[in-house]
Backbone as a printed PyTorch tensor [residue, N CA C, xyz], in Angstrom:
tensor([[[ 39.6940,  -8.0030,  24.4930],
         [ 41.0930,  -7.7240,  24.2410],
         [ 41.8530,  -7.6450,  25.5640]],

        [[ 42.9650,  -8.3520,  25.6050],
         [ 43.7750,  -8.4100,  26.8140],
         [ 44.8360,  -7.3140,  26.7970]],

        [[ 45.0600,  -6.6950,  27.9510],
         [ 46.0460,  -5.6240,  28.0720],
         [ 47.3410,  -6.2070,  28.6380]],

        [[ 48.4730,  -5.8820,  28.0100],
         [ 49.7750,  -6.2640,  28.5520],
         [ 50.2150,  -5.1260,  29.4660]],

        [[ 49.9400,  -5.2910,  30.7580],
         [ 50.1870,  -4.2360,  31.7370],
         [ 51.6640,  -3.8600,  31.8190]],

        [[ 52.5300,  -4.8340,  31.5580],
         [ 53.9640,  -4.5830,  31.7090],
         [ 54.5100,  -3.6100,  30.6620]],

        [[ 53.7640,  -3.3580,  29.5890],
         [ 54.2370,  -2.4450,  28.5410],
         [ 53.8000,  -0.9990,  28.7880]],

        [[ 52.9160,  -0.7910,  29.7390],
         [ 52.3830,   0.5500,  29.9720],
         [ 53.3410,   1.3850,  30.8290]],

        [[ 53.3160,   2.6900,  30.6200],
         [ 54.1480,   3.6000,  31.4130],
         [ 53.5670,   3.7140,  32.8180]],

        [[ 54.3810,   4.2080,  33.7340],
         [ 53.9150,   4.4170,  35.1120],
         [ 52.7360,   5.3840,  35.1490]],

        [[ 52.8100,   6.4380,  34.3370],
         [ 51.7190,   7.4120,  34.2810],
         [ 50.4190,   6.7820,  33.8180]],

        [[ 50.5180,   5.9120,  32.7970],
         [ 49.3190,   5.2170,  32.3020],
         [ 48.7580,   4.2850,  33.3720]],

        [[ 49.6520,   3.5840,  34.0540],
         [ 49.2020,   2.6740,  35.1110],
         [ 48.5100,   3.4460,  36.2360]],

        [[ 49.0560,   4.6050,  36.5820],
         [ 48.4390,   5.4190,  37.6250],
         [ 47.0440,   5.8720,  37.1980]],

        [[ 46.9350,   6.3270,  35.9460],
         [ 45.6270,   6.7850,  35.4380],
         [ 44.6200,   5.6490,  35.4140]],

        [[ 45.0400,   4.4770,  34.9610],
         [ 44.1300,   3.3330,  34.9160],
         [ 43.7620,   2.8630,  36.3290]],

        [[ 44.7010,   2.9600,  37.2570],
         [ 44.3960,   2.6020,  38.6440],
         [ 43.3390,   3.5370,  39.2130]],

        [[ 43.4820,   4.8280,  38.9040],
         [ 42.4840,   5.8060,  39.3590],
         [ 41.1140,   5.5310,  38.7600]],

        [[ 41.1160,   4.9520,  37.5600],
         [ 39.8570,   4.6280,  36.8950],
         [ 39.2660,   3.3140,  37.4050]],

        [[ 39.9400,   2.6950,  38.3820],
         [ 39.3860,   1.4890,  38.9840],
         [ 39.9180,   0.1860,  38.4180]],

        [[ 40.9290,   0.2420,  37.5840],
         [ 41.4960,  -0.9780,  37.0040],
         [ 42.5300,  -1.5580,  37.9710]],

        [[ 42.1190,  -2.5340,  38.7550],
         [ 42.9880,  -3.1080,  39.7780],
         [ 44.2730,  -3.7310,  39.2280]],

        [[ 44.2360,  -4.3810,  38.0470],
         [ 45.4900,  -4.9480,  37.5210],
         [ 46.5600,  -3.8810,  37.2510]],

        [[ 46.1410,  -2.6480,  37.0070],
         [ 47.1140,  -1.5750,  36.7750],
         [ 47.9120,  -1.3090,  38.0440]],

        [[ 47.2350,  -1.2540,  39.1900],
         [ 47.9680,  -1.0290,  40.4380],
         [ 48.7800,  -2.2640,  40.8130]],

        [[ 48.2720,  -3.4420,  40.4740],
         [ 49.0410,  -4.6680,  40.7270],
         [ 50.3610,  -4.6330,  39.9600]],

        [[ 50.3600,  -4.0540,  38.7570],
         [ 51.5940,  -3.9280,  37.9820],
         [ 52.5450,  -2.9310,  38.6380]],

        [[ 52.0200,  -1.8300,  39.1720],
         [ 52.8580,  -0.8740,  39.9020],
         [ 53.5070,  -1.5820,  41.0900]],

        [[ 52.7260,  -2.3550,  41.7980],
         [ 53.2260,  -3.1090,  42.9420],
         [ 54.3070,  -4.0940,  42.4940]],

        [[ 54.0710,  -4.8030,  41.3960],
         [ 55.0480,  -5.7690,  40.8970],
         [ 56.3660,  -5.0800,  40.5370]],

        [[ 56.2800,  -3.9250,  39.8910],
         [ 57.4770,  -3.2060,  39.4550],
         [ 58.3010,  -2.6590,  40.6120]],

        [[ 57.6390,  -2.1630,  41.6440],
         [ 58.3380,  -1.3650,  42.6490],
         [ 58.3630,  -1.9590,  44.0510]],

        [[ 57.8040,  -3.1300,  44.2310],
         [ 57.8000,  -3.7630,  45.5560],
         [ 59.2360,  -3.9990,  46.0540]],

        [[ 60.1060,  -4.5440,  45.2110],
         [ 61.4840,  -4.8470,  45.6390],
         [ 62.2790,  -3.5760,  45.9730]],

        [[ 62.2480,  -2.5270,  45.1230],
         [ 62.9850,  -1.3140,  45.4970],
         [ 62.4710,  -0.6660,  46.7870]],

        [[ 61.1610,  -0.6820,  46.9920],
         [ 60.6000,  -0.1030,  48.2160],
         [ 61.0300,  -0.9440,  49.4220]],

        [[ 61.0480,  -2.2650,  49.2600],
         [ 61.5120,  -3.1300,  50.3550],
         [ 62.9660,  -2.8300,  50.6970]],

        [[ 63.8090,  -2.6540,  49.6750],
         [ 65.2290,  -2.3720,  49.9370],
         [ 65.3990,  -1.0750,  50.7320]],

        [[ 64.6170,  -0.0580,  50.3820],
         [ 64.6790,   1.2040,  51.1240],
         [ 64.2670,   0.9800,  52.5820]],

        [[ 63.1430,   0.3170,  52.7760],
         [ 62.6250,   0.0950,  54.1340],
         [ 63.5570,  -0.8070,  54.9390]],

        [[ 64.1170,  -1.8180,  54.3150],
         [ 65.0280,  -2.7510,  55.0090],
         [ 66.2920,  -2.0070,  55.4350]],

        [[ 66.8080,  -1.1830,  54.5390],
         [ 68.0200,  -0.4320,  54.8740],
         [ 67.7380,   0.5840,  55.9720]],

        [[ 66.5680,   1.1800,  55.9490],
         [ 66.2220,   2.2010,  56.9450],
         [ 66.0380,   1.5890,  58.3250]],

        [[ 65.2690,   0.4950,  58.3950],
         [ 64.9170,  -0.0830,  59.6960],
         [ 65.9460,  -1.0830,  60.2050]],

        [[ 66.6350,  -1.7420,  59.2870],
         [ 67.5590,  -2.7920,  59.6890],
         [ 66.8570,  -4.0960,  60.0190]],

        [[ 65.5520,  -4.1820,  59.7540],
         [ 64.7740,  -5.3630,  60.1140],
         [ 63.8350,  -5.7430,  58.9730]],

        [[ 63.9640,  -6.9920,  58.4930],
         [ 63.1750,  -7.4490,  57.3530],
         [ 61.6690,  -7.4530,  57.6480]],

        [[ 61.2810,  -7.9390,  58.8220],
         [ 59.8490,  -8.0050,  59.1580],
         [ 59.2250,  -6.6130,  59.2040]],

        [[ 59.9280,  -5.6800,  59.8250],
         [ 59.4340,  -4.3050,  59.8910],
         [ 59.3660,  -3.7090,  58.4830]],

        [[ 60.3570,  -4.0360,  57.6570],
         [ 60.3810,  -3.5150,  56.2880],
         [ 59.1730,  -4.0050,  55.4930]],

        [[ 58.7770,  -5.2540,  55.6890],
         [ 57.5930,  -5.7780,  54.9870],
         [ 56.3360,  -5.0060,  55.3770]],

        [[ 56.2180,  -4.6880,  56.6600],
         [ 55.0770,  -3.8820,  57.1090],
         [ 55.1020,  -2.4970,  56.4610]],

        [[ 56.2840,  -1.9150,  56.3710],
         [ 56.4120,  -0.5800,  55.7720],
         [ 56.0910,  -0.6250,  54.2850]],

        [[ 56.4800,  -1.6880,  53.5930],
         [ 56.1370,  -1.8420,  52.1720],
         [ 54.6250,  -1.8370,  52.0080]],

        [[ 53.9500,  -2.5900,  52.8520],
         [ 52.4870,  -2.6370,  52.7770],
         [ 51.8850,  -1.2630,  53.0400]],

        [[ 52.3510,  -0.5900,  54.0720],
         [ 51.8450,   0.7500,  54.3920],
         [ 52.1210,   1.7300,  53.2450]],

        [[ 53.2820,   1.5790,  52.6240],
         [ 53.6620,   2.4670,  51.5210],
         [ 52.7010,   2.3280,  50.3490]],

        [[ 52.4080,   1.0990,  49.9670],
         [ 51.5370,   0.9020,  48.8100],
         [ 50.0770,   1.2400,  49.1120]],

        [[ 49.6540,   1.0470,  50.3550],
         [ 48.3000,   1.4840,  50.7320],
         [ 48.2220,   3.0050,  50.6140]],

        [[ 49.2300,   3.6980,  51.1530],
         [ 49.2520,   5.1690,  51.0810],
         [ 49.3660,   5.6430,  49.6330]],

        [[ 50.1820,   4.9590,  48.8360],
         [ 50.3460,   5.3410,  47.4290],
         [ 49.0330,   5.1850,  46.6730]],

        [[ 48.3110,   4.1140,  46.9430],
         [ 47.0280,   3.9050,  46.2680],
         [ 46.0570,   5.0290,  46.6000]],

        [[ 46.0510,   5.4250,  47.8610],
         [ 45.1620,   6.5170,  48.2820],
         [ 45.5780,   7.8550,  47.6670]],

        [[ 46.8850,   8.0300,  47.4250],
         [ 47.4120,   9.3160,  46.9530],
         [ 47.6400,   9.3560,  45.4360]],

        [[ 47.2060,   8.3540,  44.7030],
         [ 47.4740,   8.3030,  43.2670],
         [ 46.9940,   9.5470,  42.5280]],

        [[ 45.9260,  10.1540,  43.0120],
         [ 45.4120,  11.3630,  42.3770],
         [ 46.4080,  12.5220,  42.4280]],

        [[ 47.3410,  12.4610,  43.3620],
         [ 48.3590,  13.5200,  43.4960],
         [ 49.6700,  13.1660,  42.8000]],

        [[ 49.7440,  11.9710,  42.2090],
         [ 50.9660,  11.5600,  41.5200],
         [ 51.1440,  12.3650,  40.2400]],

        [[ 52.3330,  12.9180,  40.0660],
         [ 52.6850,  13.6780,  38.8640],
         [ 53.3080,  12.7040,  37.8720]],

        [[ 52.6040,  12.4180,  36.7910],
         [ 53.0470,  11.4420,  35.8000],
         [ 54.3740,  11.7660,  35.1550]],

        [[ 54.8400,  13.0000,  35.2920],
         [ 56.1370,  13.3600,  34.7180],
         [ 57.2850,  12.9900,  35.6640]],

        [[ 56.9530,  12.7010,  36.9010],
         [ 57.9630,  12.3360,  37.9020],
         [ 58.1320,  10.8180,  37.9090]],

        [[ 59.3200,  10.3500,  38.2170],
         [ 59.5790,   8.9120,  38.2740],
         [ 58.7540,   8.2820,  39.4000]],

        [[ 58.0460,   7.2160,  39.0790],
         [ 57.2160,   6.5230,  40.0670],
         [ 58.0790,   6.0010,  41.2180]],

        [[ 59.2670,   5.5000,  40.9120],
         [ 60.1320,   4.9560,  41.9530],
         [ 60.5270,   6.0350,  42.9620]],

        [[ 60.8350,   7.2260,  42.4780],
         [ 61.1930,   8.3220,  43.3930],
         [ 59.9930,   8.7140,  44.2490]],

        [[ 58.8130,   8.7620,  43.6410],
         [ 57.5970,   9.1060,  44.3630],
         [ 57.3120,   8.0790,  45.4570]],

        [[ 57.4160,   6.7850,  45.0990],
         [ 57.1780,   5.7250,  46.0770],
         [ 58.2490,   5.7290,  47.1720]],

        [[ 59.4840,   6.0440,  46.7960],
         [ 60.5610,   6.1120,  47.7920],
         [ 60.2940,   7.2090,  48.8140]],

        [[ 59.7520,   8.3310,  48.3560],
         [ 59.4070,   9.4210,  49.2710],
         [ 58.3470,   8.9660,  50.2660]],

        [[ 57.3390,   8.2670,  49.7740],
         [ 56.2900,   7.7430,  50.6590],
         [ 56.8900,   6.7370,  51.6330]],

        [[ 57.7480,   5.8520,  51.1190],
         [ 58.3740,   4.8330,  51.9760],
         [ 59.2200,   5.4820,  53.0730]],

        [[ 59.9650,   6.5240,  52.7150],
         [ 60.7800,   7.2150,  53.7260],
         [ 59.9060,   7.8450,  54.8070]],

        [[ 58.7800,   8.4080,  54.4140],
         [ 57.8510,   8.9630,  55.4060],
         [ 57.3200,   7.8660,  56.3280]],

        [[ 57.0180,   6.7060,  55.7550],
         [ 56.5430,   5.5770,  56.5650],
         [ 57.6570,   5.0830,  57.4950]],

        [[ 58.8990,   5.1140,  57.0150],
         [ 60.0410,   4.7260,  57.8560],
         [ 60.1970,   5.6840,  59.0280]],

        [[ 60.0320,   6.9690,  58.7570],
         [ 60.1290,   7.9560,  59.8430],
         [ 59.0110,   7.7570,  60.8580]],

        [[ 57.8010,   7.4500,  60.3580],
         [ 56.6860,   7.1420,  61.2670],
         [ 57.0220,   5.9310,  62.1280]],

        [[ 57.6000,   4.8930,  61.5010],
         [ 58.0000,   3.6860,  62.2070],
         [ 59.0020,   4.0310,  63.3150]],

        [[ 59.9830,   4.8760,  62.9880],
         [ 61.0080,   5.2500,  63.9670],
         [ 60.3850,   5.9960,  65.1490]],

        [[ 59.4250,   6.8770,  64.8660],
         [ 58.7560,   7.6050,  65.9590],
         [ 57.9560,   6.6470,  66.8400]],

        [[ 57.2230,   5.7270,  66.2080],
         [ 56.4480,   4.7500,  66.9910],
         [ 57.3700,   3.8840,  67.8400]],

        [[ 58.4880,   3.5000,  67.2590],
         [ 59.4450,   2.6630,  67.9820],
         [ 60.0230,   3.4110,  69.1890]],

        [[ 60.3380,   4.6780,  68.9980],
         [ 60.8720,   5.4790,  70.1060],
         [ 59.8490,   5.5840,  71.2290]],

        [[ 58.5850,   5.7590,  70.8880],
         [ 57.5290,   5.8380,  71.8990],
         [ 57.3980,   4.5010,  72.6210]],

        [[ 57.4280,   3.3920,  71.8520],
         [ 57.3250,   2.0650,  72.4780],
         [ 58.4920,   1.8320,  73.4430]],

        [[ 59.6960,   2.2200,  73.0170],
         [ 60.8660,   2.0460,  73.8940],
         [ 60.7030,   2.8560,  75.1780]],

        [[ 60.2320,   4.0820,  75.0240],
         [ 60.0480,   4.9450,  76.1870],
         [ 59.0260,   4.3310,  77.1340]],

        [[ 57.9100,   3.8500,  76.5760],
         [ 56.8440,   3.2970,  77.4060],
         [ 57.2280,   1.9610,  78.0240]],

        [[ 58.0730,   1.1860,  77.3330],
         [ 58.4340,  -0.1330,  77.8560],
         [ 59.6180,  -0.0720,  78.8160]],

        [[ 60.2440,   1.1020,  78.9340],
         [ 61.3860,   1.2380,  79.8330],
         [ 60.9530,   0.8990,  81.2530]],

        [[ 61.6930,   0.0040,  81.8710],
         [ 61.3670,  -0.3680,  83.2470],
         [ 60.4920,  -1.5990,  83.3510]],

        [[ 60.0360,  -2.1490,  82.2170],
         [ 59.2510,  -3.3770,  82.2880],
         [ 60.1820,  -4.5620,  82.4750]],

        [[ 59.6720,  -5.7330,  82.3900],
         [ 60.3880,  -6.9620,  82.6880],
         [ 61.6170,  -7.1320,  81.7900]],

        [[ 62.7980,  -6.8320,  82.3350],
         [ 64.0330,  -6.9510,  81.5690],
         [ 64.4370,  -8.3990,  81.3760]],

        [[ 63.9900,  -9.3020,  82.2310],
         [ 64.3170, -10.7130,  82.0630],
         [ 63.7000, -11.2510,  80.7780]],

        [[ 62.4700, -10.8610,  80.5010],
         [ 61.8100, -11.2720,  79.2630],
         [ 62.5540, -10.7140,  78.0580]],

        [[ 62.9720,  -9.4540,  78.1530],
         [ 63.7220,  -8.8490,  77.0550],
         [ 65.0530,  -9.5620,  76.8500]],

        [[ 65.7060,  -9.9670,  77.9180],
         [ 66.9820, -10.6800,  77.8100],
         [ 66.7990, -12.0190,  77.1180]],

        [[ 65.6920, -12.7320,  77.4230],
         [ 65.4130, -13.9970,  76.7510],
         [ 65.2140, -13.7780,  75.2530]],

        [[ 64.5230, -12.7090,  74.8840],
         [ 64.2830, -12.4010,  73.4820],
         [ 65.6000, -12.1390,  72.7590]],

        [[ 66.4760, -11.3720,  73.3710],
         [ 67.7730, -11.0710,  72.7650],
         [ 68.5780, -12.3480,  72.6090]],

        [[ 68.5930, -13.1980,  73.6460],
         [ 69.3340, -14.4500,  73.5750],
         [ 68.7850, -15.3440,  72.4770]],

        [[ 67.4660, -15.4060,  72.3460],
         [ 66.8360, -16.2200,  71.3080],
         [ 67.2290, -15.7120,  69.9260]],

        [[ 67.2320, -14.4060,  69.7260],
         [ 67.6220, -13.8190,  68.4410],
         [ 69.0760, -14.1410,  68.1150]],

        [[ 69.9430, -14.1340,  69.1310],
         [ 71.3590, -14.4160,  68.9070],
         [ 71.5540, -15.8470,  68.4210]],

        [[ 70.7840, -16.7860,  68.9660],
         [ 70.8850, -18.1730,  68.5220],
         [ 70.4770, -18.2880,  67.0640]],

        [[ 69.3830, -17.5960,  66.6860],
         [ 68.9210, -17.6550,  65.2990],
         [ 69.9790, -17.0940,  64.3520]],

        [[ 70.6490, -16.0260,  64.7530],
         [ 71.6730, -15.4250,  63.9030],
         [ 72.8530, -16.3770,  63.7480]],

        [[ 73.2050, -17.0880,  64.8350],
         [ 74.3160, -18.0330,  64.7770],
         [ 74.0500, -19.1480,  63.7730]],

        [[ 72.7830, -19.4720,  63.5460],
         [ 72.4290, -20.5420,  62.6240],
         [ 72.4810, -20.0960,  61.1660]],

        [[ 72.5180, -18.8060,  60.9040],
         [ 72.5140, -18.3090,  59.5300],
         [ 73.9120, -18.3110,  58.9530]],

        [[ 73.9840, -18.2280,  57.6210],
         [ 75.2730, -18.2200,  56.9190],
         [ 76.0330, -16.9280,  57.2050]],

        [[ 77.3420, -16.9710,  57.0080],
         [ 78.1980, -15.8050,  57.2670],
         [ 77.8090, -14.6240,  56.3920]],

        [[ 77.4350, -14.8670,  55.1510],
         [ 77.0230, -13.7720,  54.2650],
         [ 75.7940, -13.0660,  54.8090]],

        [[ 74.8640, -13.8240,  55.3130],
         [ 73.6390, -13.2470,  55.8640],
         [ 73.9660, -12.4240,  57.1100]],

        [[ 74.8930, -12.9150,  57.9200],
         [ 75.3020, -12.1790,  59.1150],
         [ 75.9240, -10.8380,  58.7310]],

        [[ 76.7670, -10.8670,  57.7050],
         [ 77.4220,  -9.6290,  57.2830],
         [ 76.3960,  -8.6460,  56.7250]],

        [[ 75.4450,  -9.1410,  55.9300],
         [ 74.3940,  -8.2760,  55.3940],
         [ 73.5880,  -7.6490,  56.5280]],

        [[ 73.2450,  -8.4570,  57.5130],
         [ 72.4950,  -7.9360,  58.6610],
         [ 73.3130,  -6.8930,  59.4230]],

        [[ 74.5900,  -7.1530,  59.5730],
         [ 75.4650,  -6.2210,  60.2960],
         [ 75.5350,  -4.8800,  59.5680]],

        [[ 75.6860,  -4.9300,  58.2550],
         [ 75.7540,  -3.7010,  57.4620],
         [ 74.4130,  -2.9760,  57.4950]],

        [[ 73.3300,  -3.7250,  57.3680],
         [ 72.0010,  -3.1170,  57.3730],
         [ 71.7170,  -2.4460,  58.7090]],

        [[ 72.0900,  -3.0870,  59.8010],
         [ 71.8880,  -2.4860,  61.1230],
         [ 72.7460,  -1.2320,  61.2770]],

        [[ 73.9530,  -1.2850,  60.7230],
         [ 74.8300,  -0.1090,  60.8020],
         [ 74.2340,   1.0500,  60.0140]],

        [[ 73.6980,   0.7720,  58.8350],
         [ 73.0490,   1.8210,  58.0400],
         [ 71.8830,   2.4140,  58.8280]],

        [[ 71.1270,   1.5600,  59.4790],
         [ 69.9500,   2.0190,  60.2300],
         [ 70.3180,   2.9560,  61.3780]],

        [[ 71.5690,   2.8970,  61.8620],
         [ 71.9750,   3.7610,  62.9750],
         [ 72.4780,   5.1240,  62.5210]],

        [[ 72.6570,   5.3060,  61.2120],
         [ 73.1340,   6.6000,  60.7090],
         [ 72.0770,   7.6780,  60.9420]],

        [[ 72.4870,   8.9250,  61.0950],
         [ 71.5040,  10.0120,  61.2080],
         [ 70.6720,  10.1080,  59.9250]],

        [[ 69.4460,  10.5340,  60.0680],
         [ 68.5100,  10.6490,  58.9510],
         [ 69.1160,  11.4040,  57.7670]],

        [[ 69.8240,  12.4960,  58.0390],
         [ 70.3640,  13.3270,  56.9580],
         [ 71.4100,  12.5970,  56.1270]],

        [[ 72.0750,  11.6080,  56.7040],
         [ 73.0620,  10.8220,  55.9640],
         [ 72.4490,   9.5320,  55.4150]],

        [[ 71.6060,   8.9110,  56.2160],
         [ 71.0190,   7.6340,  55.8520],
         [ 70.1300,   7.7400,  54.6180]],

        [[ 69.2920,   8.7520,  54.5670],
         [ 68.3170,   8.8640,  53.4840],
         [ 68.9690,   8.9930,  52.1120]],

        [[ 69.9040,   9.9260,  51.8950],
         [ 70.5360,   9.9960,  50.5700],
         [ 71.2980,   8.7150,  50.2150]],

        [[ 71.9460,   8.1010,  51.1950],
         [ 72.6860,   6.8650,  50.9460],
         [ 71.7480,   5.7640,  50.4690]],

        [[ 70.6290,   5.6030,  51.1510],
         [ 69.6650,   4.5680,  50.7840],
         [ 69.0830,   4.8410,  49.4010]],

        [[ 68.6560,   6.0700,  49.1700],
         [ 68.0310,   6.3870,  47.8820],
         [ 68.9940,   6.1960,  46.7120]],

        [[ 70.2560,   6.5700,  46.9020],
         [ 71.2090,   6.4840,  45.7980],
         [ 71.8380,   5.0920,  45.6760]],

        [[ 72.3480,   4.5840,  46.7770],
         [ 73.1180,   3.3480,  46.7210],
         [ 72.2290,   2.1100,  46.6980]],

        [[ 71.1750,   2.1010,  47.4720],
         [ 70.3300,   0.9170,  47.5750],
         [ 69.1560,   0.9810,  46.6060]],

        [[ 68.5090,   2.1360,  46.5400],
         [ 67.3600,   2.2850,  45.6480],
         [ 67.7890,   2.5630,  44.2130]],

        [[ 69.0360,   3.0000,  44.0100],
         [ 69.5630,   3.1870,  42.6640],
         [ 69.1400,   4.4610,  41.9700]],

        [[ 68.6340,   5.4430,  42.7300],
         [ 68.2290,   6.6960,  42.1050],
         [ 69.4650,   7.5400,  41.7900]],

        [[ 69.4810,   8.2290,  40.6490],
         [ 70.5860,   9.1460,  40.3530],
         [ 70.6310,  10.2670,  41.4020]],

        [[ 71.8350,  10.8320,  41.6080],
         [ 71.9830,  11.8700,  42.6280],
         [ 71.0600,  13.0570,  42.3680]],

        [[ 70.8400,  13.4100,  41.1100],
         [ 69.9470,  14.5360,  40.7940],
         [ 68.5170,  14.2350,  41.2440]],

        [[ 68.0890,  12.9850,  41.0680],
         [ 66.7340,  12.6110,  41.4830],
         [ 66.6260,  12.5610,  43.0090]],

        [[ 67.6880,  12.1090,  43.6610],
         [ 67.7130,  12.1210,  45.1310],
         [ 67.6060,  13.5660,  45.6220]],

        [[ 68.3400,  14.4570,  44.9630],
         [ 68.2980,  15.8750,  45.3320],
         [ 66.8820,  16.4210,  45.1930]],

        [[ 66.2200,  16.0980,  44.0800],
         [ 64.8530,  16.5780,  43.8570],
         [ 63.8960,  15.9960,  44.8960]],

        [[ 64.0740,  14.7250,  45.2190],
         [ 63.2100,  14.0610,  46.1920],
         [ 63.3480,  14.6830,  47.5780]],

        [[ 64.5940,  15.0180,  47.9490],
         [ 64.8470,  15.5470,  49.2870],
         [ 64.7910,  17.0700,  49.3610]],

        [[ 64.7270,  17.7350,  48.2000],
         [ 64.6630,  19.1900,  48.1800],
         [ 65.9780,  19.8420,  48.5710]],

        [[ 67.0940,  19.2010,  48.2010],
         [ 68.4230,  19.7530,  48.4690],
         [ 69.2150,  19.7610,  47.1670]],

        [[ 70.3800,  20.3750,  47.1740],
         [ 71.1870,  20.4400,  45.9540],
         [ 71.8620,  19.0990,  45.6780]],

        [[ 72.2480,  18.8960,  44.4220],
         [ 72.9590,  17.6780,  44.0450],
         [ 74.3020,  17.5980,  44.7720]],

        [[ 74.9470,  18.7410,  44.9710],
         [ 76.2180,  18.7770,  45.6920],
         [ 76.0280,  18.3470,  47.1490]],

        [[ 74.9120,  18.7680,  47.7590],
         [ 74.6150,  18.3500,  49.1330],
         [ 74.4020,  16.8360,  49.1970]],

        [[ 73.7330,  16.2900,  48.1850],
         [ 73.5310,  14.8380,  48.1290],
         [ 74.8810,  14.1310,  48.0560]],

        [[ 75.7400,  14.6090,  47.1680],
         [ 77.0670,  14.0140,  47.0070],
         [ 77.8490,  14.0540,  48.3250]],

        [[ 77.8130,  15.1930,  48.9980],
         [ 78.5220,  15.3490,  50.2680],
         [ 77.9540,  14.4200,  51.3340]],

        [[ 76.6330,  14.3390,  51.4110],
         [ 76.0110,  13.5040,  52.4440],
         [ 76.2860,  12.0250,  52.1970]],

        [[ 76.2850,  11.6130,  50.9250],
         [ 76.5940,  10.2150,  50.6110],
         [ 78.0400,   9.9060,  51.0000]],

        [[ 78.9550,  10.8200,  50.7120],
         [ 80.3550,  10.6430,  51.0890],
         [ 80.4830,  10.5030,  52.6060]],

        [[ 79.8180,  11.3960,  53.3360],
         [ 79.8880,  11.3530,  54.8010],
         [ 79.2350,  10.0860,  55.3560]],

        [[ 78.1230,   9.6700,  54.7260],
         [ 77.4410,   8.4490,  55.1740],
         [ 78.3420,   7.2360,  54.9950]],

        [[ 79.0110,   7.1550,  53.8570],
         [ 79.9190,   6.0290,  53.6160],
         [ 81.0860,   6.0390,  54.6030]],

        [[ 81.6200,   7.2200,  54.8810],
         [ 82.7230,   7.3250,  55.8440],
         [ 82.2590,   6.8960,  57.2370]],

        [[ 81.0800,   7.3630,  57.6430],
         [ 80.5450,   7.0010,  58.9570],
         [ 80.2560,   5.4990,  59.0300]],

        [[ 79.7280,   4.9560,  57.9430],
         [ 79.4130,   3.5300,  57.8890],
         [ 80.6900,   2.6990,  57.9910]],

        [[ 81.7210,   3.1080,  57.2690],
         [ 83.0080,   2.4100,  57.3300],
         [ 83.5500,   2.4260,  58.7510]],

        [[ 83.4590,   3.5780,  59.4040],
         [ 83.9440,   3.7070,  60.7810],
         [ 83.1520,   2.8100,  61.7320]],

        [[ 81.8270,   2.7810,  61.5660],
         [ 80.9830,   1.9330,  62.4220],
         [ 81.3370,   0.4680,  62.2410]],

        [[ 81.5200,   0.0470,  61.0050],
         [ 81.7980,  -1.3560,  60.7330],
         [ 83.1960,  -1.7470,  61.2020]],

        [[ 84.1450,  -0.8500,  61.0870],
         [ 85.4970,  -1.1210,  61.5970],
         [ 85.4890,  -1.2370,  63.1080]],

        [[ 84.6980,  -0.3950,  63.7430],
         [ 84.6540,  -0.3800,  65.2040],
         [ 83.7500,  -1.4380,  65.8130]],

        [[ 83.1060,  -2.2450,  64.9310],
         [ 82.2110,  -3.2800,  65.4400],
         [ 80.9260,  -2.7380,  65.9980]],

        [[ 80.5590,  -1.5080,  65.5870],
         [ 79.3410,  -0.9030,  66.1140],
         [ 78.1400,  -1.1660,  65.2350]],

        [[ 78.2750,  -1.9820,  64.1950],
         [ 77.1740,  -2.2220,  63.2740],
         [ 76.0930,  -3.1080,  63.8230]],

        [[ 76.3300,  -3.7540,  64.9550],
         [ 75.3610,  -4.6950,  65.4640],
         [ 74.4000,  -4.1130,  66.4700]],

        [[ 74.4390,  -2.8240,  66.6920],
         [ 73.5750,  -2.2240,  67.7140],
         [ 72.1620,  -2.0470,  67.2570]],

        [[ 71.3340,  -1.5930,  68.1360],
         [ 69.9370,  -1.3110,  67.8440],
         [ 69.8510,  -0.1100,  66.9160]],

        [[ 68.9280,  -0.1490,  65.9130],
         [ 68.7550,   1.0170,  65.0780],
         [ 68.3730,   2.2140,  65.9210]],

        [[ 69.0100,   3.3280,  65.6370],
         [ 68.6920,   4.5430,  66.3530],
         [ 69.4400,   4.6890,  67.6690]],

        [[ 70.2300,   3.6460,  68.0350],
         [ 70.9430,   3.7130,  69.3140],
         [ 72.1380,   4.5990,  69.2170]]])
């Protein structure tokens, strides 16, 4: 008898994954790969880095399935893991920047120039998306996280509040402030900077 994995609940898929049924986890991956990518892409501002974070997120989720609460939304649970992986990425990046400070700046300049040429070849819509994504990535963690979870990941404000351990009113306020800061960055042409700069 064949199982239609797409009809099973997240809780059932988690239980079957724990029991060693690999197609169950493949269905979890199929369902939530895109939302997790959107969170990571918005956080980092870089598609390649986001793909690495998606992979790290699902590896960590597979290892932690025994701690998954079937009454909680799987997407919120995975988003929490993804945000932790994004924070790890940001810390590693800060260390790399610190350690690479003072190395060959000519090589770095060539890399920046090469990236600029590639961006010039892309469509205007793609440029604008990249500009907005980079601007989001520069927001402080306290503003960026609720904005990403609610606006990009599509979680209701109450679920964002539960995920972050803050009140729904705090989520609403932070999203408002994040949008205002983002608008200001984009108006001022500051959306193209390095994430975290």
